[in-house]
Amino acid sequence: MLHGRVGEYLERTEADNLEHAIPLLEHHYWRSDREEKKREYLWKAAEAAQAAYANKAAVAYYERLVPLLTDEECLRARLALGKAYELTGDWTRAAELDEAALALARDIGDRRGEAEALAALAEVARKQGRYEEASERIDGARALFTELDDEAGIGVVLHLSGTIAAQRGNYDEARARYLESFAIRKRHDDRDQLGRLLSNLAIVAEYSSDFTESRRLNEEALAVRTSIGDRWAIALSLNNLAVIDLYERRYAEAAERYEESVALAREVGDPWLLSLAYC
């Protein structure tokens, strides 16, 4: 009862600065008998932690949240939890959650949820080098997004298709899929994904030995990512620019960029990103 009253007090007194009070509100409402508030602030705390790349905290929040939710809400939370595990490098657990989300989506007839789960499973399979499986998942997701006339969703699977093509050495196909996705993301003013696509196009240019174009695209990607403050993405762009520095024998610049990339990778806690910088 007291925890519930403290939660109410914080909501009143911190109304103009509520985002900063979310962890404290979650703490008190979790220990109260206010079930709706418990779910509300647990979800907000999980989303805030995930946005800040505090992935272990996000995992802890979502693990407590999932059992409290109804089917549709549970589907969204499982996908979010799967993404958090993916970013910590636990791809096995991420795939388990994405599979559970896929099964639930099919059980309740949520076609968009089914498409999102297939796309999530494709991304995990891609990271593990299981390209055939990833491509099959992508085809299923694209068919569903097309059926739903979900252009943003189609942009997601085109992006994934481009990355798989690039990793398999099909650079012309990769560039074509990336540019298709780029056009969709530009219409939706999705700056986060525009930054990612610029970075991917830069990698294709690098693999094609066009280092001048790769540097230009990487610098454009870094500018977009810096403008939105995405530390994970900034670290990746710094790493990619350092690679171009090495090709062009700018060793001092490369070392400086790698150091910045490593520091940011440690901050966001992504072992995959950290391994890129060390390699």
PDB file of N, CA and C in Angstrom, residues 32-84:
ATOM      1  N   SER A  32       3.870  -2.770  -5.260  1.00  0.00           N
ATOM      2  CA  SER A  32       2.527  -2.362  -4.841  1.00  0.00           C
ATOM      3  C   SER A  32       1.501  -3.387  -5.310  1.00  0.00           C
ATOM      4  N   ASP A  33       0.225  -3.083  -5.047  1.00  0.00           N
ATOM      5  CA  ASP A  33      -0.851  -3.944  -5.536  1.00  0.00           C
ATOM      6  C   ASP A  33      -1.563  -3.292  -6.725  1.00  0.00           C
ATOM      7  N   ARG A  34      -0.918  -2.312  -7.368  1.00  0.00           N
ATOM      8  CA  ARG A  34      -1.501  -1.608  -8.523  1.00  0.00           C
ATOM      9  C   ARG A  34      -1.055  -2.331  -9.795  1.00  0.00           C
ATOM     10  N   GLU A  35      -1.792  -3.343 -10.203  1.00  0.00           N
ATOM     11  CA  GLU A  35      -1.355  -4.204 -11.297  1.00  0.00           C
ATOM     12  C   GLU A  35      -1.186  -3.451 -12.616  1.00  0.00           C
ATOM     13  N   GLU A  36      -2.116  -2.542 -12.918  1.00  0.00           N
ATOM     14  CA  GLU A  36      -2.016  -1.805 -14.170  1.00  0.00           C
ATOM     15  C   GLU A  36      -0.780  -0.909 -14.180  1.00  0.00           C
ATOM     16  N   LYS A  37      -0.536  -0.235 -13.068  1.00  0.00           N
ATOM     17  CA  LYS A  37       0.644   0.627 -12.958  1.00  0.00           C
ATOM     18  C   LYS A  37       1.926  -0.199 -12.968  1.00  0.00           C
ATOM     19  N   LYS A  38       1.853  -1.369 -12.383  1.00  0.00           N
ATOM     20  CA  LYS A  38       3.013  -2.269 -12.370  1.00  0.00           C
ATOM     21  C   LYS A  38       3.424  -2.596 -13.801  1.00  0.00           C
ATOM     22  N   ARG A  39       2.444  -2.973 -14.636  1.00  0.00           N
ATOM     23  CA  ARG A  39       2.746  -3.297 -16.031  1.00  0.00           C
ATOM     24  C   ARG A  39       3.212  -2.057 -16.798  1.00  0.00           C
ATOM     25  N   GLU A  40       2.529  -0.931 -16.572  1.00  0.00           N
ATOM     26  CA  GLU A  40       2.848   0.292 -17.306  1.00  0.00           C
ATOM     27  C   GLU A  40       4.301   0.717 -17.100  1.00  0.00           C
ATOM     28  N   TYR A  41       4.735   0.762 -15.849  1.00  0.00           N
ATOM     29  CA  TYR A  41       6.084   1.283 -15.597  1.00  0.00           C
ATOM     30  C   TYR A  41       7.172   0.238 -15.793  1.00  0.00           C
ATOM     31  N   LEU A  42       6.824  -1.022 -15.670  1.00  0.00           N
ATOM     32  CA  LEU A  42       7.787  -2.060 -16.003  1.00  0.00           C
ATOM     33  C   LEU A  42       8.091  -2.008 -17.504  1.00  0.00           C
ATOM     34  N   TRP A  43       7.044  -1.799 -18.304  1.00  0.00           N
ATOM     35  CA  TRP A  43       7.241  -1.704 -19.753  1.00  0.00           C
ATOM     36  C   TRP A  43       8.036  -0.448 -20.105  1.00  0.00           C
ATOM     37  N   LYS A  44       7.688   0.681 -19.484  1.00  0.00           N
ATOM     38  CA  LYS A  44       8.415   1.918 -19.759  1.00  0.00           C
ATOM     39  C   LYS A  44       9.884   1.802 -19.350  1.00  0.00           C
ATOM     40  N   ALA A  45      10.133   1.152 -18.234  1.00  0.00           N
ATOM     41  CA  ALA A  45      11.517   0.975 -17.782  1.00  0.00           C
ATOM     42  C   ALA A  45      12.290   0.082 -18.750  1.00  0.00           C
ATOM     43  N   ALA A  46      11.639  -0.970 -19.245  1.00  0.00           N
ATOM     44  CA  ALA A  46      12.283  -1.867 -20.201  1.00  0.00           C
ATOM     45  C   ALA A  46      12.617  -1.134 -21.491  1.00  0.00           C
ATOM     46  N   GLU A  47      11.679  -0.347 -22.006  1.00  0.00           N
ATOM     47  CA  GLU A  47      11.907   0.391 -23.244  1.00  0.00           C
ATOM     48  C   GLU A  47      13.018   1.431 -23.073  1.00  0.00           C
ATOM     49  N   ALA A  48      13.011   2.108 -21.933  1.00  0.00           N
ATOM     50  CA  ALA A  48      14.041   3.123 -21.673  1.00  0.00           C
ATOM     51  C   ALA A  48      15.414   2.475 -21.592  1.00  0.00           C
ATOM     52  N   ALA A  49      15.497   1.328 -20.925  1.00  0.00           N
ATOM     53  CA  ALA A  49      16.781   0.622 -20.810  1.00  0.00           C
ATOM     54  C   ALA A  49      17.253   0.160 -22.184  1.00  0.00           C
ATOM     55  N   GLN A  50      16.342  -0.357 -22.993  1.00  0.00           N
ATOM     56  CA  GLN A  50      16.717  -0.839 -24.321  1.00  0.00           C
ATOM     57  C   GLN A  50      17.177   0.312 -25.205  1.00  0.00           C
ATOM     58  N   ALA A  51      16.495   1.445 -25.119  1.00  0.00           N
ATOM     59  CA  ALA A  51      16.871   2.617 -25.922  1.00  0.00           C
ATOM     60  C   ALA A  51      18.257   3.129 -25.549  1.00  0.00           C
ATOM     61  N   ALA A  52      18.628   2.939 -24.273  1.00  0.00           N
ATOM     62  CA  ALA A  52      19.936   3.394 -23.786  1.00  0.00           C
ATOM     63  C   ALA A  52      21.004   2.305 -23.925  1.00  0.00           C
ATOM     64  N   TYR A  53      20.655   1.180 -24.580  1.00  0.00           N
ATOM     65  CA  TYR A  53      21.552   0.035 -24.742  1.00  0.00           C
ATOM     66  C   TYR A  53      21.977  -0.566 -23.403  1.00  0.00           C
ATOM     67  N   ALA A  54      21.146  -0.382 -22.381  1.00  0.00           N
ATOM     68  CA  ALA A  54      21.372  -1.069 -21.108  1.00  0.00           C
ATOM     69  C   ALA A  54      20.674  -2.426 -21.243  1.00  0.00           C
ATOM     70  N   ASN A  55      21.263  -3.292 -22.055  1.00  0.00           N
ATOM     71  CA  ASN A  55      20.567  -4.497 -22.492  1.00  0.00           C
ATOM     72  C   ASN A  55      20.317  -5.506 -21.371  1.00  0.00           C
ATOM     73  N   LYS A  56      21.249  -5.608 -20.432  1.00  0.00           N
ATOM     74  CA  LYS A  56      21.029  -6.542 -19.318  1.00  0.00           C
ATOM     75  C   LYS A  56      19.863  -6.082 -18.452  1.00  0.00           C
ATOM     76  N   ALA A  57      19.760  -4.770 -18.232  1.00  0.00           N
ATOM     77  CA  ALA A  57      18.627  -4.235 -17.470  1.00  0.00           C
ATOM     78  C   ALA A  57      17.335  -4.450 -18.244  1.00  0.00           C
ATOM     79  N   ALA A  58      17.371  -4.220 -19.566  1.00  0.00           N
ATOM     80  CA  ALA A  58      16.186  -4.423 -20.396  1.00  0.00           C
ATOM     81  C   ALA A  58      15.721  -5.877 -20.312  1.00  0.00           C
ATOM     82  N   VAL A  59      16.664  -6.802 -20.379  1.00  0.00           N
ATOM     83  CA  VAL A  59      16.323  -8.227 -20.271  1.00  0.00           C
ATOM     84  C   VAL A  59      15.619  -8.512 -18.937  1.00  0.00           C
ATOM     85  N   ALA A  60      16.174  -7.984 -17.861  1.00  0.00           N
ATOM     86  CA  ALA A  60      15.590  -8.225 -16.531  1.00  0.00           C
ATOM     87  C   ALA A  60      14.168  -7.676 -16.445  1.00  0.00           C
ATOM     88  N   TYR A  61      13.963  -6.485 -16.969  1.00  0.00           N
ATOM     89  CA  TYR A  61      12.622  -5.888 -16.947  1.00  0.00           C
ATOM     90  C   TYR A  61      11.641  -6.715 -17.785  1.00  0.00           C
ATOM     91  N   TYR A  62      12.032  -7.030 -19.018  1.00  0.00           N
ATOM     92  CA  TYR A  62      11.114  -7.760 -19.905  1.00  0.00           C
ATOM     93  C   TYR A  62      10.807  -9.161 -19.375  1.00  0.00           C
ATOM     94  N   GLU A  63      11.795  -9.814 -18.764  1.00  0.00           N
ATOM     95  CA  GLU A  63      11.554 -11.158 -18.217  1.00  0.00           C
ATOM     96  C   GLU A  63      10.461 -11.119 -17.145  1.00  0.00           C
ATOM     97  N   ARG A  64      10.438 -10.044 -16.353  1.00  0.00           N
ATOM     98  CA  ARG A  64       9.375  -9.905 -15.347  1.00  0.00           C
ATOM     99  C   ARG A  64       8.055  -9.475 -15.972  1.00  0.00           C
ATOM    100  N   LEU A  65       8.147  -8.742 -17.084  1.00  0.00           N
ATOM    101  CA  LEU A  65       6.940  -8.195 -17.698  1.00  0.00           C
ATOM    102  C   LEU A  65       6.133  -9.246 -18.456  1.00  0.00           C
ATOM    103  N   VAL A  66       6.799 -10.088 -19.217  1.00  0.00           N
ATOM    104  CA  VAL A  66       6.125 -11.014 -20.125  1.00  0.00           C
ATOM    105  C   VAL A  66       5.017 -11.828 -19.448  1.00  0.00           C
ATOM    106  N   PRO A  67       5.245 -12.418 -18.260  1.00  0.00           N
ATOM    107  CA  PRO A  67       4.175 -13.221 -17.650  1.00  0.00           C
ATOM    108  C   PRO A  67       2.937 -12.415 -17.240  1.00  0.00           C
ATOM    109  N   LEU A  68       3.039 -11.098 -17.204  1.00  0.00           N
ATOM    110  CA  LEU A  68       1.921 -10.265 -16.745  1.00  0.00           C
ATOM    111  C   LEU A  68       1.001  -9.828 -17.879  1.00  0.00           C
ATOM    112  N   LEU A  69       1.342 -10.175 -19.125  1.00  0.00           N
ATOM    113  CA  LEU A  69       0.672  -9.576 -20.269  1.00  0.00           C
ATOM    114  C   LEU A  69      -0.333 -10.497 -20.949  1.00  0.00           C
ATOM    115  N   THR A  70      -1.285  -9.870 -21.632  1.00  0.00           N
ATOM    116  CA  THR A  70      -2.225 -10.603 -22.469  1.00  0.00           C
ATOM    117  C   THR A  70      -1.531 -10.992 -23.764  1.00  0.00           C
ATOM    118  N   ASP A  71      -2.206 -11.786 -24.581  1.00  0.00           N
ATOM    119  CA  ASP A  71      -1.558 -12.369 -25.763  1.00  0.00           C
ATOM    120  C   ASP A  71      -0.900 -11.338 -26.670  1.00  0.00           C
ATOM    121  N   GLU A  72      -1.633 -10.325 -27.118  1.00  0.00           N
ATOM    122  CA  GLU A  72      -1.071  -9.368 -28.069  1.00  0.00           C
ATOM    123  C   GLU A  72       0.088  -8.588 -27.455  1.00  0.00           C
ATOM    124  N   GLU A  73      -0.085  -8.167 -26.208  1.00  0.00           N
ATOM    125  CA  GLU A  73       0.991  -7.449 -25.524  1.00  0.00           C
ATOM    126  C   GLU A  73       2.190  -8.363 -25.315  1.00  0.00           C
ATOM    127  N   CYS A  74       1.910  -9.617 -24.983  1.00  0.00           N
ATOM    128  CA  CYS A  74       2.984 -10.590 -24.745  1.00  0.00           C
ATOM    129  C   CYS A  74       3.811 -10.808 -26.012  1.00  0.00           C
ATOM    130  N   LEU A  75       3.149 -10.831 -27.152  1.00  0.00           N
ATOM    131  CA  LEU A  75       3.839 -10.981 -28.430  1.00  0.00           C
ATOM    132  C   LEU A  75       4.845  -9.857 -28.626  1.00  0.00           C
ATOM    133  N   ARG A  76       4.431  -8.616 -28.402  1.00  0.00           N
ATOM    134  CA  ARG A  76       5.327  -7.467 -28.581  1.00  0.00           C
ATOM    135  C   ARG A  76       6.488  -7.524 -27.592  1.00  0.00           C
ATOM    136  N   ALA A  77       6.173  -7.887 -26.358  1.00  0.00           N
ATOM    137  CA  ALA A  77       7.220  -7.944 -25.335  1.00  0.00           C
ATOM    138  C   ALA A  77       8.230  -9.049 -25.629  1.00  0.00           C
ATOM    139  N   ARG A  78       7.765 -10.193 -26.134  1.00  0.00           N
ATOM    140  CA  ARG A  78       8.693 -11.276 -26.474  1.00  0.00           C
ATOM    141  C   ARG A  78       9.643 -10.858 -27.592  1.00  0.00           C
ATOM    142  N   LEU A  79       9.114 -10.158 -28.586  1.00  0.00           N
ATOM    143  CA  LEU A  79       9.973  -9.682 -29.672  1.00  0.00           C
ATOM    144  C   LEU A  79      11.007  -8.676 -29.152  1.00  0.00           C
ATOM    145  N   ALA A  80      10.568  -7.780 -28.271  1.00  0.00           N
ATOM    146  CA  ALA A  80      11.492  -6.802 -27.694  1.00  0.00           C
ATOM    147  C   ALA A  80      12.553  -7.496 -26.838  1.00  0.00           C
ATOM    148  N   LEU A  81      12.136  -8.495 -26.073  1.00  0.00           N
ATOM    149  CA  LEU A  81      13.078  -9.246 -25.243  1.00  0.00           C
ATOM    150  C   LEU A  81      14.053 -10.023 -26.124  1.00  0.00           C
ATOM    151  N   GLY A  82      13.552 -10.583 -27.220  1.00  0.00           N
ATOM    152  CA  GLY A  82      14.429 -11.290 -28.146  1.00  0.00           C
ATOM    153  C   GLY A  82      15.498 -10.375 -28.719  1.00  0.00           C
ATOM    154  N   LYS A  83      15.101  -9.140 -29.048  1.00  0.00           N
ATOM    155  CA  LYS A  83      16.072  -8.172 -29.570  1.00  0.00           C
ATOM    156  C   LYS A  83      17.117  -7.828 -28.505  1.00  0.00           C
ATOM    157  N   ALA A  84      16.679  -7.688 -27.252  1.00  0.00           N
ATOM    158  CA  ALA A  84      17.622  -7.377 -26.168  1.00  0.00           C
ATOM    159  C   ALA A  84      18.636  -8.508 -26.011  1.00  0.00           C
TER     160      ALA A  84
END
